[in-house]
Amino acid sequence: MKFSKKGLAAAAMLGLMAFAAGCGGGDAKPADKKAADANQSLKGKKLVMYVSFHEDTAKGLSELFKKKTGAEVSFIRLPTGEAIARMTAEKAAPKADVWLGGTSDGHAKMKADGITMPYASKNANMIPAEYRDKDSYWHGLYLETLAIGYNEGRFKKEFEPKGIKAPTKLEDLLNPAFKGEIITPDPRKSGTGFTFLSSIEQSMGDKAWDFLGKFKANVAQFTPSGYTPAQKCAAGEYLITVNFVADQTLASNKGQKIISTIYPNAGWSVVPVSKMNNKANDEVAKAFIDFCLTKEAGEIISKSTNAIACNPEVAAPAGQKPLKELNLFKAYDFAKAASVKKELTDKFFK
């Protein structure tokens, strides 16, 4: 069969175009990727999510995703522990398509229990490897670091005149003067609370349970939500909160000032997104996860949570260090924590 010169040129051009398309988005320019994502039409499709972080964050992401794709998004907000219980009960017939938020140990448990499924997002490389699951079950959206916070006004008025030292280290929380003045999340229901419990157990080793017993005796209230302790501390109901520093900053901005300290060997967590083992709304669920990993989504997350986004292109919130400069407790093992959750919480509350 013979071809004209024009035919050969056209065929060569088509071949190059096909090769470029086959090479995928890995080498695509960011602008081209963004344009492609923006043009993806999912009108008429629905996405159902369980959300285990701030409602404002979920709303911001949902609204922009709908604007970009036309998809309808609905969500139910649940603390990490309640979300896990619900997803576990619904394992045989999942009601949600995506789990958004919560802590990485919780996502590790859902992976181990077969409740979520792997999805290798085309945007996965936007997130450093240490902040996403190696098997693509979950992708990190932002980081949370535990901190000790105290109400500045109450401390200066009620405790400083007595010569009591402000709490900045874990050992300070055992001061008898603080008995009944500490509020913290319940590790059975809150991912924040369990991050505290499991990180203490991993970092202190044999000394952990002696500390935890004395700490528990000083705690006035354990809350289902990780954010509530910061709110009540900022309102002056309690002097001290132990939860994630971003929550303390948010609450402090809306109430009385909280002085926060990320204590030595503080526990931390990646806040991820996972795809449920549910193919009913497969296309829209995958598109939403792709969207969540972008800089555009990361900026919504960072602004609404005051946390550090896992996408390095997103600037750190004012007053916080960028992602690459964080001094995290790298030895913290999320999967190990997930595997012994019941054992640890039972022992803590026995």
PDB file of C-alpha atoms in Angstrom, residues 37-208:
ATOM      1  CA  ASP A  37     -10.047  19.029  35.340  1.00  0.00           C
ATOM      2  CA  ALA A  38     -12.133  22.172  35.009  1.00  0.00           C
ATOM      3  CA  ASN A  39     -13.776  20.846  31.845  1.00  0.00           C
ATOM      4  CA  GLN A  40     -14.700  17.469  33.333  1.00  0.00           C
ATOM      5  CA  SER A  41     -18.476  17.229  33.332  1.00  0.00           C
ATOM      6  CA  LEU A  42     -20.148  15.186  36.053  1.00  0.00           C
ATOM      7  CA  LYS A  43     -23.509  16.907  35.877  1.00  0.00           C
ATOM      8  CA  GLY A  44     -26.284  14.682  37.134  1.00  0.00           C
ATOM      9  CA  LYS A  45     -23.898  12.516  39.165  1.00  0.00           C
ATOM     10  CA  LYS A  46     -23.938  12.377  42.969  1.00  0.00           C
ATOM     11  CA  LEU A  47     -21.294  12.015  45.667  1.00  0.00           C
ATOM     12  CA  VAL A  48     -21.995  11.041  49.279  1.00  0.00           C
ATOM     13  CA  MET A  49     -19.286  11.608  51.898  1.00  0.00           C
ATOM     14  CA  TYR A  50     -18.665  10.997  55.556  1.00  0.00           C
ATOM     15  CA  VAL A  51     -16.659  13.950  56.834  1.00  0.00           C
ATOM     16  CA  SER A  52     -14.483  13.934  59.956  1.00  0.00           C
ATOM     17  CA  PHE A  53     -13.148  17.476  59.998  1.00  0.00           C
ATOM     18  CA  HIS A  54     -14.468  21.048  59.985  1.00  0.00           C
ATOM     19  CA  GLU A  55     -17.812  21.577  58.285  1.00  0.00           C
ATOM     20  CA  ASP A  56     -16.589  24.828  56.707  1.00  0.00           C
ATOM     21  CA  THR A  57     -13.763  22.920  55.021  1.00  0.00           C
ATOM     22  CA  ALA A  58     -16.109  20.264  53.665  1.00  0.00           C
ATOM     23  CA  LYS A  59     -18.506  22.940  52.384  1.00  0.00           C
ATOM     24  CA  GLY A  60     -15.732  24.863  50.663  1.00  0.00           C
ATOM     25  CA  LEU A  61     -14.422  21.772  48.890  1.00  0.00           C
ATOM     26  CA  SER A  62     -17.915  20.563  47.962  1.00  0.00           C
ATOM     27  CA  GLU A  63     -18.993  23.903  46.522  1.00  0.00           C
ATOM     28  CA  LEU A  64     -15.896  24.369  44.382  1.00  0.00           C
ATOM     29  CA  PHE A  65     -16.038  20.765  43.150  1.00  0.00           C
ATOM     30  CA  LYS A  66     -19.685  21.241  42.150  1.00  0.00           C
ATOM     31  CA  LYS A  67     -18.823  24.500  40.403  1.00  0.00           C
ATOM     32  CA  LYS A  68     -16.037  22.813  38.434  1.00  0.00           C
ATOM     33  CA  THR A  69     -17.854  19.578  37.548  1.00  0.00           C
ATOM     34  CA  GLY A  70     -21.579  20.000  38.086  1.00  0.00           C
ATOM     35  CA  ALA A  71     -21.712  17.035  40.496  1.00  0.00           C
ATOM     36  CA  GLU A  72     -24.064  17.132  43.473  1.00  0.00           C
ATOM     37  CA  VAL A  73     -22.270  16.582  46.791  1.00  0.00           C
ATOM     38  CA  SER A  74     -23.823  15.728  50.153  1.00  0.00           C
ATOM     39  CA  PHE A  75     -22.081  14.841  53.399  1.00  0.00           C
ATOM     40  CA  ILE A  76     -22.641  13.799  56.990  1.00  0.00           C
ATOM     41  CA  ARG A  77     -20.172  15.097  59.571  1.00  0.00           C
ATOM     42  CA  LEU A  78     -19.019  12.513  62.130  1.00  0.00           C
ATOM     43  CA  PRO A  79     -16.100  12.319  64.587  1.00  0.00           C
ATOM     44  CA  THR A  80     -13.482   9.785  63.506  1.00  0.00           C
ATOM     45  CA  GLY A  81     -14.601   7.064  65.917  1.00  0.00           C
ATOM     46  CA  GLU A  82     -18.269   7.394  64.952  1.00  0.00           C
ATOM     47  CA  ALA A  83     -17.388   7.393  61.252  1.00  0.00           C
ATOM     48  CA  ILE A  84     -15.383   4.184  61.677  1.00  0.00           C
ATOM     49  CA  ALA A  85     -18.235   2.527  63.568  1.00  0.00           C
ATOM     50  CA  ARG A  86     -20.736   3.540  60.896  1.00  0.00           C
ATOM     51  CA  MET A  87     -18.579   2.449  57.966  1.00  0.00           C
ATOM     52  CA  THR A  88     -17.867  -0.853  59.685  1.00  0.00           C
ATOM     53  CA  ALA A  89     -21.601  -1.486  60.219  1.00  0.00           C
ATOM     54  CA  GLU A  90     -22.254  -0.642  56.563  1.00  0.00           C
ATOM     55  CA  LYS A  91     -19.406  -2.716  55.154  1.00  0.00           C
ATOM     56  CA  ALA A  92     -21.658  -5.111  53.240  1.00  0.00           C
ATOM     57  CA  ALA A  93     -23.649  -2.248  51.695  1.00  0.00           C
ATOM     58  CA  PRO A  94     -21.708   1.057  51.874  1.00  0.00           C
ATOM     59  CA  LYS A  95     -23.843   4.198  52.002  1.00  0.00           C
ATOM     60  CA  ALA A  96     -20.981   6.641  51.315  1.00  0.00           C
ATOM     61  CA  ASP A  97     -18.522   6.962  48.440  1.00  0.00           C
ATOM     62  CA  VAL A  98     -15.703   8.845  50.165  1.00  0.00           C
ATOM     63  CA  TRP A  99     -14.384   9.298  53.692  1.00  0.00           C
ATOM     64  CA  LEU A 100     -12.974  12.791  54.009  1.00  0.00           C
ATOM     65  CA  GLY A 101     -10.895  13.723  57.054  1.00  0.00           C
ATOM     66  CA  GLY A 102     -10.277  11.815  60.254  1.00  0.00           C
ATOM     67  CA  THR A 103      -6.826  10.602  61.225  1.00  0.00           C
ATOM     68  CA  SER A 104      -4.468   8.382  59.281  1.00  0.00           C
ATOM     69  CA  ASP A 105      -4.575   5.576  61.857  1.00  0.00           C
ATOM     70  CA  GLY A 106      -8.338   5.411  61.271  1.00  0.00           C
ATOM     71  CA  HIS A 107      -7.825   5.222  57.511  1.00  0.00           C
ATOM     72  CA  ALA A 108      -5.201   2.519  58.079  1.00  0.00           C
ATOM     73  CA  LYS A 109      -7.792   0.513  60.027  1.00  0.00           C
ATOM     74  CA  MET A 110     -10.389   0.899  57.262  1.00  0.00           C
ATOM     75  CA  LYS A 111      -7.789  -0.324  54.782  1.00  0.00           C
ATOM     76  CA  ALA A 112      -6.960  -3.355  56.930  1.00  0.00           C
ATOM     77  CA  ASP A 113     -10.661  -4.167  57.364  1.00  0.00           C
ATOM     78  CA  GLY A 114     -11.417  -3.997  53.625  1.00  0.00           C
ATOM     79  CA  ILE A 115     -13.815  -1.078  54.018  1.00  0.00           C
ATOM     80  CA  THR A 116     -11.889   1.254  51.717  1.00  0.00           C
ATOM     81  CA  MET A 117     -10.296   0.459  48.377  1.00  0.00           C
ATOM     82  CA  PRO A 118      -7.144   1.620  46.584  1.00  0.00           C
ATOM     83  CA  TYR A 119      -7.256   4.429  44.071  1.00  0.00           C
ATOM     84  CA  ALA A 120      -4.049   5.597  42.402  1.00  0.00           C
ATOM     85  CA  SER A 121      -4.995   9.216  41.786  1.00  0.00           C
ATOM     86  CA  LYS A 122      -3.497  10.931  38.776  1.00  0.00           C
ATOM     87  CA  ASN A 123      -2.578  13.753  41.182  1.00  0.00           C
ATOM     88  CA  ALA A 124      -0.935  11.517  43.809  1.00  0.00           C
ATOM     89  CA  ASN A 125       2.534  12.860  43.020  1.00  0.00           C
ATOM     90  CA  MET A 126       1.420  16.285  44.189  1.00  0.00           C
ATOM     91  CA  ILE A 127       1.612  14.847  47.737  1.00  0.00           C
ATOM     92  CA  PRO A 128       4.996  13.725  49.210  1.00  0.00           C
ATOM     93  CA  ALA A 129       5.208   9.934  49.538  1.00  0.00           C
ATOM     94  CA  GLU A 130       5.455  10.022  53.358  1.00  0.00           C
ATOM     95  CA  TYR A 131       1.993  11.637  53.538  1.00  0.00           C
ATOM     96  CA  ARG A 132       0.092   9.047  51.481  1.00  0.00           C
ATOM     97  CA  ASP A 133      -0.469   5.313  51.715  1.00  0.00           C
ATOM     98  CA  LYS A 134       2.078   3.259  49.766  1.00  0.00           C
ATOM     99  CA  ASP A 135      -0.752   1.133  48.350  1.00  0.00           C
ATOM    100  CA  SER A 136      -2.880   4.163  47.384  1.00  0.00           C
ATOM    101  CA  TYR A 137      -5.650   3.500  49.914  1.00  0.00           C
ATOM    102  CA  TRP A 138      -5.471   7.017  51.320  1.00  0.00           C
ATOM    103  CA  HIS A 139      -3.936  10.353  50.348  1.00  0.00           C
ATOM    104  CA  GLY A 140      -2.982  13.023  52.875  1.00  0.00           C
ATOM    105  CA  LEU A 141      -4.659  16.431  52.709  1.00  0.00           C
ATOM    106  CA  TYR A 142      -3.132  18.225  55.681  1.00  0.00           C
ATOM    107  CA  LEU A 143      -1.073  17.651  58.832  1.00  0.00           C
ATOM    108  CA  GLU A 144      -2.169  17.969  62.424  1.00  0.00           C
ATOM    109  CA  THR A 145       0.262  18.236  65.353  1.00  0.00           C
ATOM    110  CA  LEU A 146      -0.742  17.877  68.990  1.00  0.00           C
ATOM    111  CA  ALA A 147      -0.119  20.741  71.375  1.00  0.00           C
ATOM    112  CA  ILE A 148      -0.777  21.855  74.929  1.00  0.00           C
ATOM    113  CA  GLY A 149      -2.851  25.021  75.026  1.00  0.00           C
ATOM    114  CA  TYR A 150      -3.920  27.164  77.953  1.00  0.00           C
ATOM    115  CA  ASN A 151      -6.238  30.129  78.374  1.00  0.00           C
ATOM    116  CA  GLU A 152      -3.913  33.099  78.782  1.00  0.00           C
ATOM    117  CA  GLY A 153      -6.368  35.357  80.615  1.00  0.00           C
ATOM    118  CA  ARG A 154      -7.381  32.792  83.214  1.00  0.00           C
ATOM    119  CA  PHE A 155      -3.803  31.667  83.762  1.00  0.00           C
ATOM    120  CA  LYS A 156      -2.518  35.182  84.410  1.00  0.00           C
ATOM    121  CA  LYS A 157      -5.403  35.990  86.738  1.00  0.00           C
ATOM    122  CA  GLU A 158      -5.811  32.758  88.701  1.00  0.00           C
ATOM    123  CA  PHE A 159      -2.591  30.739  88.506  1.00  0.00           C
ATOM    124  CA  GLU A 160       0.386  33.004  87.779  1.00  0.00           C
ATOM    125  CA  PRO A 161      -0.027  35.006  91.024  1.00  0.00           C
ATOM    126  CA  LYS A 162       0.343  31.700  92.925  1.00  0.00           C
ATOM    127  CA  GLY A 163       3.705  31.029  91.261  1.00  0.00           C
ATOM    128  CA  ILE A 164       2.375  28.151  89.183  1.00  0.00           C
ATOM    129  CA  LYS A 165       4.312  27.440  86.001  1.00  0.00           C
ATOM    130  CA  ALA A 166       2.476  27.544  82.671  1.00  0.00           C
ATOM    131  CA  PRO A 167       2.070  24.074  81.096  1.00  0.00           C
ATOM    132  CA  THR A 168       4.341  23.540  78.087  1.00  0.00           C
ATOM    133  CA  LYS A 169       5.527  19.935  78.596  1.00  0.00           C
ATOM    134  CA  LEU A 170       3.644  16.718  79.188  1.00  0.00           C
ATOM    135  CA  GLU A 171       4.986  16.453  82.743  1.00  0.00           C
ATOM    136  CA  ASP A 172       3.462  19.864  83.532  1.00  0.00           C
ATOM    137  CA  LEU A 173      -0.019  18.413  82.983  1.00  0.00           C
ATOM    138  CA  LEU A 174       0.404  16.265  86.117  1.00  0.00           C
ATOM    139  CA  ASN A 175       0.573  19.295  88.435  1.00  0.00           C
ATOM    140  CA  PRO A 176      -2.126  18.875  91.126  1.00  0.00           C
ATOM    141  CA  ALA A 177      -3.023  22.540  90.598  1.00  0.00           C
ATOM    142  CA  PHE A 178      -4.470  21.588  87.204  1.00  0.00           C
ATOM    143  CA  LYS A 179      -6.760  18.837  88.481  1.00  0.00           C
ATOM    144  CA  GLY A 180     -10.218  19.412  86.987  1.00  0.00           C
ATOM    145  CA  GLU A 181      -8.901  22.110  84.639  1.00  0.00           C
ATOM    146  CA  ILE A 182      -7.926  19.914  81.658  1.00  0.00           C
ATOM    147  CA  ILE A 183     -10.225  19.057  78.746  1.00  0.00           C
ATOM    148  CA  THR A 184      -9.185  16.694  75.951  1.00  0.00           C
ATOM    149  CA  PRO A 185     -10.838  14.484  73.292  1.00  0.00           C
ATOM    150  CA  ASP A 186     -12.036  10.955  74.076  1.00  0.00           C
ATOM    151  CA  PRO A 187      -9.671   8.470  72.350  1.00  0.00           C
ATOM    152  CA  ARG A 188     -12.538   6.009  71.873  1.00  0.00           C
ATOM    153  CA  LYS A 189     -14.500   8.480  69.740  1.00  0.00           C
ATOM    154  CA  SER A 190     -12.052  11.109  68.512  1.00  0.00           C
ATOM    155  CA  GLY A 191      -9.107  10.589  66.187  1.00  0.00           C
ATOM    156  CA  THR A 192      -7.399  13.505  67.919  1.00  0.00           C
ATOM    157  CA  GLY A 193      -7.772  11.822  71.289  1.00  0.00           C
ATOM    158  CA  PHE A 194      -6.508   8.509  70.014  1.00  0.00           C
ATOM    159  CA  THR A 195      -3.499  10.174  68.377  1.00  0.00           C
ATOM    160  CA  PHE A 196      -2.575  11.537  71.807  1.00  0.00           C
ATOM    161  CA  LEU A 197      -3.005   8.165  73.538  1.00  0.00           C
ATOM    162  CA  SER A 198      -1.177   6.091  70.921  1.00  0.00           C
ATOM    163  CA  SER A 199       1.673   8.564  70.461  1.00  0.00           C
ATOM    164  CA  ILE A 200       2.281   8.601  74.231  1.00  0.00           C
ATOM    165  CA  GLU A 201       2.313   4.795  74.264  1.00  0.00           C
ATOM    166  CA  GLN A 202       4.779   4.661  71.354  1.00  0.00           C
ATOM    167  CA  SER A 203       7.095   7.458  72.510  1.00  0.00           C
ATOM    168  CA  MET A 204       7.293   6.700  76.255  1.00  0.00           C
ATOM    169  CA  GLY A 205       7.392   2.921  76.123  1.00  0.00           C
ATOM    170  CA  ASP A 206       7.238   1.333  79.602  1.00  0.00           C
ATOM    171  CA  LYS A 207       6.730   4.722  81.284  1.00  0.00           C
ATOM    172  CA  ALA A 208       3.621   5.523  79.240  1.00  0.00           C
TER     173      ALA A 208
END
